[in-house]
Coordinates of C-alpha atoms in Angstrom, one line a residue:
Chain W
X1 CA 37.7 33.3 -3.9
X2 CA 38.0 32.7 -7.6
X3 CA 35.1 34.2 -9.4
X4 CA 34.7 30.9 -12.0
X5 CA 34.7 28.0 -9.4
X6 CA 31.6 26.2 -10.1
X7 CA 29.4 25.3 -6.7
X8 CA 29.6 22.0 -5.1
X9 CA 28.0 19.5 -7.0
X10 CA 25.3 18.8 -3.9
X11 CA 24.7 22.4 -3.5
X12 CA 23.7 22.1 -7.5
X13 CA 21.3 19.4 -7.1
X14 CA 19.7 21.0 -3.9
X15 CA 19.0 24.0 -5.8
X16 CA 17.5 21.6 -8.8
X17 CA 15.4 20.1 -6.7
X18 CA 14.4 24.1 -5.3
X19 CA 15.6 23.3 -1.5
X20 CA 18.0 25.7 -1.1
X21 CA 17.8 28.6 1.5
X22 CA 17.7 31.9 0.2
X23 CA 20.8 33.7 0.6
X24 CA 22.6 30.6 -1.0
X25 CA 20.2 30.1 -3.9
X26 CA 21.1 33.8 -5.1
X27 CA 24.8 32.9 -5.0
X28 CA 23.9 30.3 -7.3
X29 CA 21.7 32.1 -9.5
X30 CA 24.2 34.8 -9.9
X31 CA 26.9 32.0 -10.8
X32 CA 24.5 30.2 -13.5
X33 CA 24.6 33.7 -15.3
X34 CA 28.4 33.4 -15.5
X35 CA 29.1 29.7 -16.2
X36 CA 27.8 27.9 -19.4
X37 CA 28.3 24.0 -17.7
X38 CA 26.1 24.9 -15.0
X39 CA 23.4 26.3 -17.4
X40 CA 23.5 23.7 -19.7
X41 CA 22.9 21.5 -16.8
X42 CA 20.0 23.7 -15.7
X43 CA 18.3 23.6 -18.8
X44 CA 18.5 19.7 -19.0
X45 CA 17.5 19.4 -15.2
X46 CA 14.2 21.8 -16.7
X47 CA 13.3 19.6 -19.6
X48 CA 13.7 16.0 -17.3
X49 CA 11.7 17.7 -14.4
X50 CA 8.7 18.9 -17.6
X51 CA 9.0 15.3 -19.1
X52 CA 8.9 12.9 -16.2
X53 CA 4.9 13.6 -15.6
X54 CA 2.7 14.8 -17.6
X55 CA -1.2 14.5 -17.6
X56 CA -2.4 11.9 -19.3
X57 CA -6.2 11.4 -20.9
X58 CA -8.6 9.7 -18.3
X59 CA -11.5 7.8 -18.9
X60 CA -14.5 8.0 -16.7
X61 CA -14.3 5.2 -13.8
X62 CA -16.5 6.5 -11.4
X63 CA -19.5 4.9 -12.9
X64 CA -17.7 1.3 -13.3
X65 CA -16.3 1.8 -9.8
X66 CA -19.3 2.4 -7.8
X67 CA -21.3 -0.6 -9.8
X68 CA -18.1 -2.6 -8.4
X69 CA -18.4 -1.4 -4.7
X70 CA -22.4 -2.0 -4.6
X71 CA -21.7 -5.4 -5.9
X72 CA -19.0 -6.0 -3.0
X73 CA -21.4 -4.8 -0.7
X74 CA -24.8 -6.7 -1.6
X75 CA -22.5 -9.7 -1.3
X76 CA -20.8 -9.1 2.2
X77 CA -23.6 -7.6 3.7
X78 CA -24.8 -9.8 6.8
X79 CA -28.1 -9.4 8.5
X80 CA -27.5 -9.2 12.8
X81 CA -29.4 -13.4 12.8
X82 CA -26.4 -14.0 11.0
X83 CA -23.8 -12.2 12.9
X84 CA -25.3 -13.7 16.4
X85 CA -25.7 -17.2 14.7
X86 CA -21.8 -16.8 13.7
X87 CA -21.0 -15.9 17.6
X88 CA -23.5 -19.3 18.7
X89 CA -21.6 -21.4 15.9
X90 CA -18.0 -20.3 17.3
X91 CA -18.6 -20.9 20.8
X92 CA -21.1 -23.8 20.6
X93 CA -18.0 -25.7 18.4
X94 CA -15.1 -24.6 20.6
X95 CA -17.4 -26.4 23.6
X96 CA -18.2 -29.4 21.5
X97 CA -14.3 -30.2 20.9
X98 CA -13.6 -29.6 24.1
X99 CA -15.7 -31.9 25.1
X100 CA -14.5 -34.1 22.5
X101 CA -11.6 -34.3 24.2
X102 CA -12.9 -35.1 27.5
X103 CA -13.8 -38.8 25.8
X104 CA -11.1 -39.3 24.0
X105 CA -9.1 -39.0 27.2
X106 CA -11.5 -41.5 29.1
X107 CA -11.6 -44.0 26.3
X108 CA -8.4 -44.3 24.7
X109 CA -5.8 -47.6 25.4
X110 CA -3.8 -49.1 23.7
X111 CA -4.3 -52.9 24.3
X112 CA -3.3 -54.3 20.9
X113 CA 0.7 -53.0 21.6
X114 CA 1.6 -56.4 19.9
X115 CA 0.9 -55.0 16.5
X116 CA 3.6 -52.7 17.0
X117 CA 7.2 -54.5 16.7
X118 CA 10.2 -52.3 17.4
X119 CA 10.8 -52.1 21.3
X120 CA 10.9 -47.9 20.9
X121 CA 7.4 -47.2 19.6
X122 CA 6.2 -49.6 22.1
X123 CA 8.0 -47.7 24.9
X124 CA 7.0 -44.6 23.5
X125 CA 3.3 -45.8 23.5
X126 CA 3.6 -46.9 27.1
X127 CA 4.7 -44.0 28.5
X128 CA 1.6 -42.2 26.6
X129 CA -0.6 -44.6 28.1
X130 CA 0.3 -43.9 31.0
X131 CA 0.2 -40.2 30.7
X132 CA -3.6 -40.9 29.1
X133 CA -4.4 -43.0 32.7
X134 CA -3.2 -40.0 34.6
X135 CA -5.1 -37.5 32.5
X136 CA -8.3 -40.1 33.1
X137 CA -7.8 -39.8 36.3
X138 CA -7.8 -36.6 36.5
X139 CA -11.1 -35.8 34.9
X140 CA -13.2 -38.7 36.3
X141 CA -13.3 -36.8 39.8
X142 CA -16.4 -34.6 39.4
X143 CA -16.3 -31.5 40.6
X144 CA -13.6 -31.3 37.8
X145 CA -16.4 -32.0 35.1
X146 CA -18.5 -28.9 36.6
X147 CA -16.0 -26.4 36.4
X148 CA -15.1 -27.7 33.0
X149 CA -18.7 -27.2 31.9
X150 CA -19.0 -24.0 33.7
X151 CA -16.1 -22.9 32.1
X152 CA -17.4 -23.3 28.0
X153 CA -20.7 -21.9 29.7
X154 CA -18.9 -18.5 30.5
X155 CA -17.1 -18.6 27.9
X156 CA -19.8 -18.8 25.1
X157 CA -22.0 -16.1 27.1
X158 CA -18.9 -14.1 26.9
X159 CA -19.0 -14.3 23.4
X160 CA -22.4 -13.8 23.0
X161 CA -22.6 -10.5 24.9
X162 CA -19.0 -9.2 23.3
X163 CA -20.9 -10.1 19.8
X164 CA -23.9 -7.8 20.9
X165 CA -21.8 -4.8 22.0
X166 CA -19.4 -4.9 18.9
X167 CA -22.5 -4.7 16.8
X168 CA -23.8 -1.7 18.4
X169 CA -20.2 -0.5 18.4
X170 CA -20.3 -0.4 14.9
X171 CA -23.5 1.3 14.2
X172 CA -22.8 3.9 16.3
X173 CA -19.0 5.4 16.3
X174 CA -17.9 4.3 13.7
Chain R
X1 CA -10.3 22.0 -0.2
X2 CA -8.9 20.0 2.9
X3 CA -12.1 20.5 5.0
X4 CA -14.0 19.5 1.6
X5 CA -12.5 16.2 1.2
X6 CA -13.5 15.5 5.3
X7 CA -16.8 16.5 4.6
X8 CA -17.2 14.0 1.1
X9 CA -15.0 11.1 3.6
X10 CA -17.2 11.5 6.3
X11 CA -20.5 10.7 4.5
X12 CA -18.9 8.5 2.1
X13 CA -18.5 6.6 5.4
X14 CA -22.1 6.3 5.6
X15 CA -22.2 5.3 1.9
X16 CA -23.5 8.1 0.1
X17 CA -22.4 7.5 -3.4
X18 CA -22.7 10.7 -4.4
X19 CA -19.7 12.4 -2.2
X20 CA -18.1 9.0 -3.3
X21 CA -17.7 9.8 -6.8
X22 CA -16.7 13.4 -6.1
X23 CA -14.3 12.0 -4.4
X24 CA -13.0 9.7 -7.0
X25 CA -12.8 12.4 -10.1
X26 CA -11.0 14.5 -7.5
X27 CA -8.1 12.5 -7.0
X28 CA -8.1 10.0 -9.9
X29 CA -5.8 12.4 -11.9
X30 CA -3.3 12.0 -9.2
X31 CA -3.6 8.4 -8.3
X32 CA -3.3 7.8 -12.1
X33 CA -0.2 10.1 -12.4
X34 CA 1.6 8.5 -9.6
X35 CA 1.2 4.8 -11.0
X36 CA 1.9 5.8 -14.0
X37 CA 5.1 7.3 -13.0
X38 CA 6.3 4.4 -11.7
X39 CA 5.0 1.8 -13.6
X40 CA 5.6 3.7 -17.1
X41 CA 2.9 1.1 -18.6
X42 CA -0.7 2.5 -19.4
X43 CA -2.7 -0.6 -19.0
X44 CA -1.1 -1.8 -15.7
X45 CA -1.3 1.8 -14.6
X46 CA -5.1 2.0 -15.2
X47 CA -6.0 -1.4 -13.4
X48 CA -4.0 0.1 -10.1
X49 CA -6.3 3.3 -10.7
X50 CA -9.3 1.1 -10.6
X51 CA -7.8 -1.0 -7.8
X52 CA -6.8 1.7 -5.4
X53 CA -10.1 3.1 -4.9
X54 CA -11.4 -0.1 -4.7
X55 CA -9.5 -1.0 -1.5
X56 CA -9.8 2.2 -0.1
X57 CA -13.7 2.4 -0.3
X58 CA -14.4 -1.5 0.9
X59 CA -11.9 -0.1 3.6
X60 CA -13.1 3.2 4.1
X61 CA -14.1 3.0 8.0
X62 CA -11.1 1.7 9.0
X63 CA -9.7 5.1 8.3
X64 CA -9.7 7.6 11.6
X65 CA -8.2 10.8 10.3
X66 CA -10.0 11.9 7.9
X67 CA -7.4 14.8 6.6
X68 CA -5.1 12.2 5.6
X69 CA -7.3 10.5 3.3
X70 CA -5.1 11.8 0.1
X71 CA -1.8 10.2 1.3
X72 CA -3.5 6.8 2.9
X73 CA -4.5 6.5 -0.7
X74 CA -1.3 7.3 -2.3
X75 CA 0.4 4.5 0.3
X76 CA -2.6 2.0 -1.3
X77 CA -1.3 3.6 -4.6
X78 CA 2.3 3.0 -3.9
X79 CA 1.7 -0.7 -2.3
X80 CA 0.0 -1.9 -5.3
X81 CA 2.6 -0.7 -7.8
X82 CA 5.5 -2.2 -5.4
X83 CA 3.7 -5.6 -5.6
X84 CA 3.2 -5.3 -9.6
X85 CA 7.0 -4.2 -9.9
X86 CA 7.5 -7.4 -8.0
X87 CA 5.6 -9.5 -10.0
X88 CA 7.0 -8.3 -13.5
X89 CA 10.7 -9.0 -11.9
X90 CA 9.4 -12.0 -10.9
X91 CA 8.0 -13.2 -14.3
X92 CA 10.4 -11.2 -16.8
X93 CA 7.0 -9.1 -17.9
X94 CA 9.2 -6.1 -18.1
X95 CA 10.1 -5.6 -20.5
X96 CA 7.9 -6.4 -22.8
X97 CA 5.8 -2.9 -22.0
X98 CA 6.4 -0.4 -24.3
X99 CA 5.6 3.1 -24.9
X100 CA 1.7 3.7 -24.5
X101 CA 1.6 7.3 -24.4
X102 CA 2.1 7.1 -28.7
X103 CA -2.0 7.3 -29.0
X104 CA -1.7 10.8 -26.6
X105 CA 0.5 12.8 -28.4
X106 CA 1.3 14.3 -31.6
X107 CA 4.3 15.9 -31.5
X108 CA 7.0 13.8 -32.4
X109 CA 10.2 16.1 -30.7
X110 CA 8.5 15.5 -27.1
X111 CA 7.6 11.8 -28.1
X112 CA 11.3 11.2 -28.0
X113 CA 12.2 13.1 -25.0
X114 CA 9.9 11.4 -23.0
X115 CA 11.0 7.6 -24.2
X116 CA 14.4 8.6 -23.6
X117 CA 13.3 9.4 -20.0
X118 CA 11.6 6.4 -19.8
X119 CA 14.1 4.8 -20.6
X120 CA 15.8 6.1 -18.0
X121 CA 13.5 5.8 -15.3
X122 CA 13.5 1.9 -15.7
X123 CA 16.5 1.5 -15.1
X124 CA 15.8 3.3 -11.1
X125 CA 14.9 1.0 -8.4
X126 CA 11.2 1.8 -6.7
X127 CA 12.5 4.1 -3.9
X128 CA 14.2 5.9 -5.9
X129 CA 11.4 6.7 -8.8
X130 CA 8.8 6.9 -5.3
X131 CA 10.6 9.5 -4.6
X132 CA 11.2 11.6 -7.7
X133 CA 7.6 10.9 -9.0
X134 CA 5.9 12.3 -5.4
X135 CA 8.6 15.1 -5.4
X136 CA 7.9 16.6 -9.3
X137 CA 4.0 16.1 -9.1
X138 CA 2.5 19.2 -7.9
X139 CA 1.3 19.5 -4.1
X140 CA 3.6 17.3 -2.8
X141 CA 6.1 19.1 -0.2
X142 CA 8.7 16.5 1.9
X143 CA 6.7 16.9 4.9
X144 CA 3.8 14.8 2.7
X145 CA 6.4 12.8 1.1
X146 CA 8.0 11.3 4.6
X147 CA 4.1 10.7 5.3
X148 CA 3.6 8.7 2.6
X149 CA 6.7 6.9 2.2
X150 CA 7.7 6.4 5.6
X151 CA 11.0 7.8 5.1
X152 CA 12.1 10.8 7.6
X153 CA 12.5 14.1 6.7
X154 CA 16.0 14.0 7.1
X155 CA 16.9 11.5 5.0
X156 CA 14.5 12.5 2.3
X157 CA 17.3 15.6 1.0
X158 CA 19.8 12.9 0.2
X159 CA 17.6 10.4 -1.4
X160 CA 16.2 12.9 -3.6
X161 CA 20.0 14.3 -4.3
X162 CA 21.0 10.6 -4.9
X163 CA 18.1 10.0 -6.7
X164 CA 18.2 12.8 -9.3
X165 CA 21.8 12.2 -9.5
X166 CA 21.0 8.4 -10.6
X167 CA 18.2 9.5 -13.0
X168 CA 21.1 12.3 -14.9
X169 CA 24.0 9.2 -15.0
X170 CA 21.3 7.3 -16.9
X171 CA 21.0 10.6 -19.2
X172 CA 24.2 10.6 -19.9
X173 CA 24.9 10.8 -23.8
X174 CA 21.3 11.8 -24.7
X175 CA 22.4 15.9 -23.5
X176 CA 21.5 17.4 -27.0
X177 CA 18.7 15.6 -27.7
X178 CA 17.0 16.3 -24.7
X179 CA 18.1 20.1 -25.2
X180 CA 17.0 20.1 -29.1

């Protein structure tokens, strides 16, 4: 082993960044008091690491900050009529497009297929009616209706109660 | 101190104010630090301050463990100054921010040291100054560093290496007057 050879250039940098284990970090420290490169590059390593961050002068923000977050608050806080009112309005419009629906499906034909002139749309058109006629069909038997209704009836108590138990969720764990 | 800050995040969950702004004057310094080590601009640097805590106290219940409070903000930290790096690339801002610091200090040998490592540190890409700002600021070990960056611990050795290494290439030229 010569007594000069400089350390691998990783071994350098992991003992820059103070990573090294112990036994190999004295090796090193032992060669930086023999070689002048390594040193020099020490030193610089010292004065980037003592110039990269350094405190700077801080104005108070906790004042401004808190004015900011009582602000946010006063605006986004929601009393519970609110919150169950949200769960009603949800539900009560999810039922009411549904049902929506359900007309469009009974009342829709297309009669005036004249209007249209190229023979594809008017193909296209037909074979929609017919899907529409089948669809028709398909709701104008009534137990369907019932279970239809019954169905957006679930589902909006569902809501409701989920609504309820979130809300107490909240308050409590949280 | 860890115990402390669950203490002030647990009943700033239940919106005392006071615990809140204990918490803020305890880790502003740091937040501030951080973005400003990235950024290297002191007005952009101060809105992120203001904007961190901001987010993390409309957001504050959404946090479950309460000892990591101090790196979740740091990742709100970091996030912020990722999307402001982006947005300066994207509008050719960068540039255009120069050394704020002058009002701060007096003397003029250190003045140049640091713009010369400025300098430098502009030229890095984010991960790389992530990592070298969050590594030289003080109570940082890797362990916290993988937490916060989401890179592993493994990997973290060479990025620092490669990181440093980048950051000394840059250097190259200014030796003596960094040593002066």
């Amino acid at each position: 082993m010569k007594k000069n050879s400089c350390p691998e250039k990783e071994i350098l940098s992991l003992y820059f960044l103070n990573l090294l284990e112990e036994k190999e970090r004295i090796k090193v420290e032992e060669h930086l008091k023999s070689c002048e490169i390594c040193l020099k590059e020490y030193q610089i390593e010292k004065e980037i690491e003592k110039n990269l961050i350094y405190e700077i002068e801080m104005p108070e923000i906790e004042e401004v900050l808190l004015k900011k977050l009582k602000i946010y608050k006063s605006l986004n806080e929601v009393s519970i009529f609110f919150k169950f009112f949200k769960v009603f309005l949800t539900s009560a419009a999810i039922i009411s497009i549904a049902y929506a629906f359900y007309l469009m499906a009974l009342k829709i034909e297309f009669k005036n297929l004249s209007l249209f002139k190229s023979q594809e749309i008017k193909s296209i058109l037909v074979l929609f009616s017919l899907y529409l006629k089948e669809i028709k069909s398909f709701f104008q038997s009534e137990n369907l209706r019932l279970f239809y209704v019954l169905s957006g009836v679930v589902f909006f108590l569902a809501n409701f109660f989920y609504g309820i138990k979130k809300y107490f969720l909240d308050r409590k764990f949280i | 101190m860890e115990s402390r800050i669950k203490e002030l995040v647990s009943l700033g969950k239940k919106g005392d104010e006071s615990s809140i702004s204990e918490l803020i004057s305890m880790h502003k310094n740091l937040i501030m630090g951080l973005a400003y080590g990235i950024l290297r601009d002191y007005n952009s640097s101060m809105d992120i301050l203001q904007e961190t805590f901001f987010i993390a106290f409309k957001n504050l219940k959404k946090l479950k463990e309460e000892g990591k409070f101090k790196s979740w903000l740091c990742k709100i930290a970091l996030n912020l100054c990722k999307n402001e790096l982006k947005r300066r690339s994207l509008s050719g801002e960068f540039q255009k921010s120069k050394w704020d610091f002058k009002m701060f200090l007096e003397n003029e040998k250190i003045l140049k040291k640091r713009m010369i490592i400025e300098e430098a540190m502009k030229k890095l890409n984010f991960r790389d100054r992530t990592v070298l700002v969050l590594f030289y600021y003080k109570g940082f070990n890797l362990k916290e560093i993988s937490e916060i960056t989401g890179i592993k611990e493994k990997n973290l050795k060479m990025i620092l290496c490669r990181a440093r290494k980048k950051l000394r290439e840059k250097l190259e030229g200014y030796e003596e007057e960094l040593l002066s």
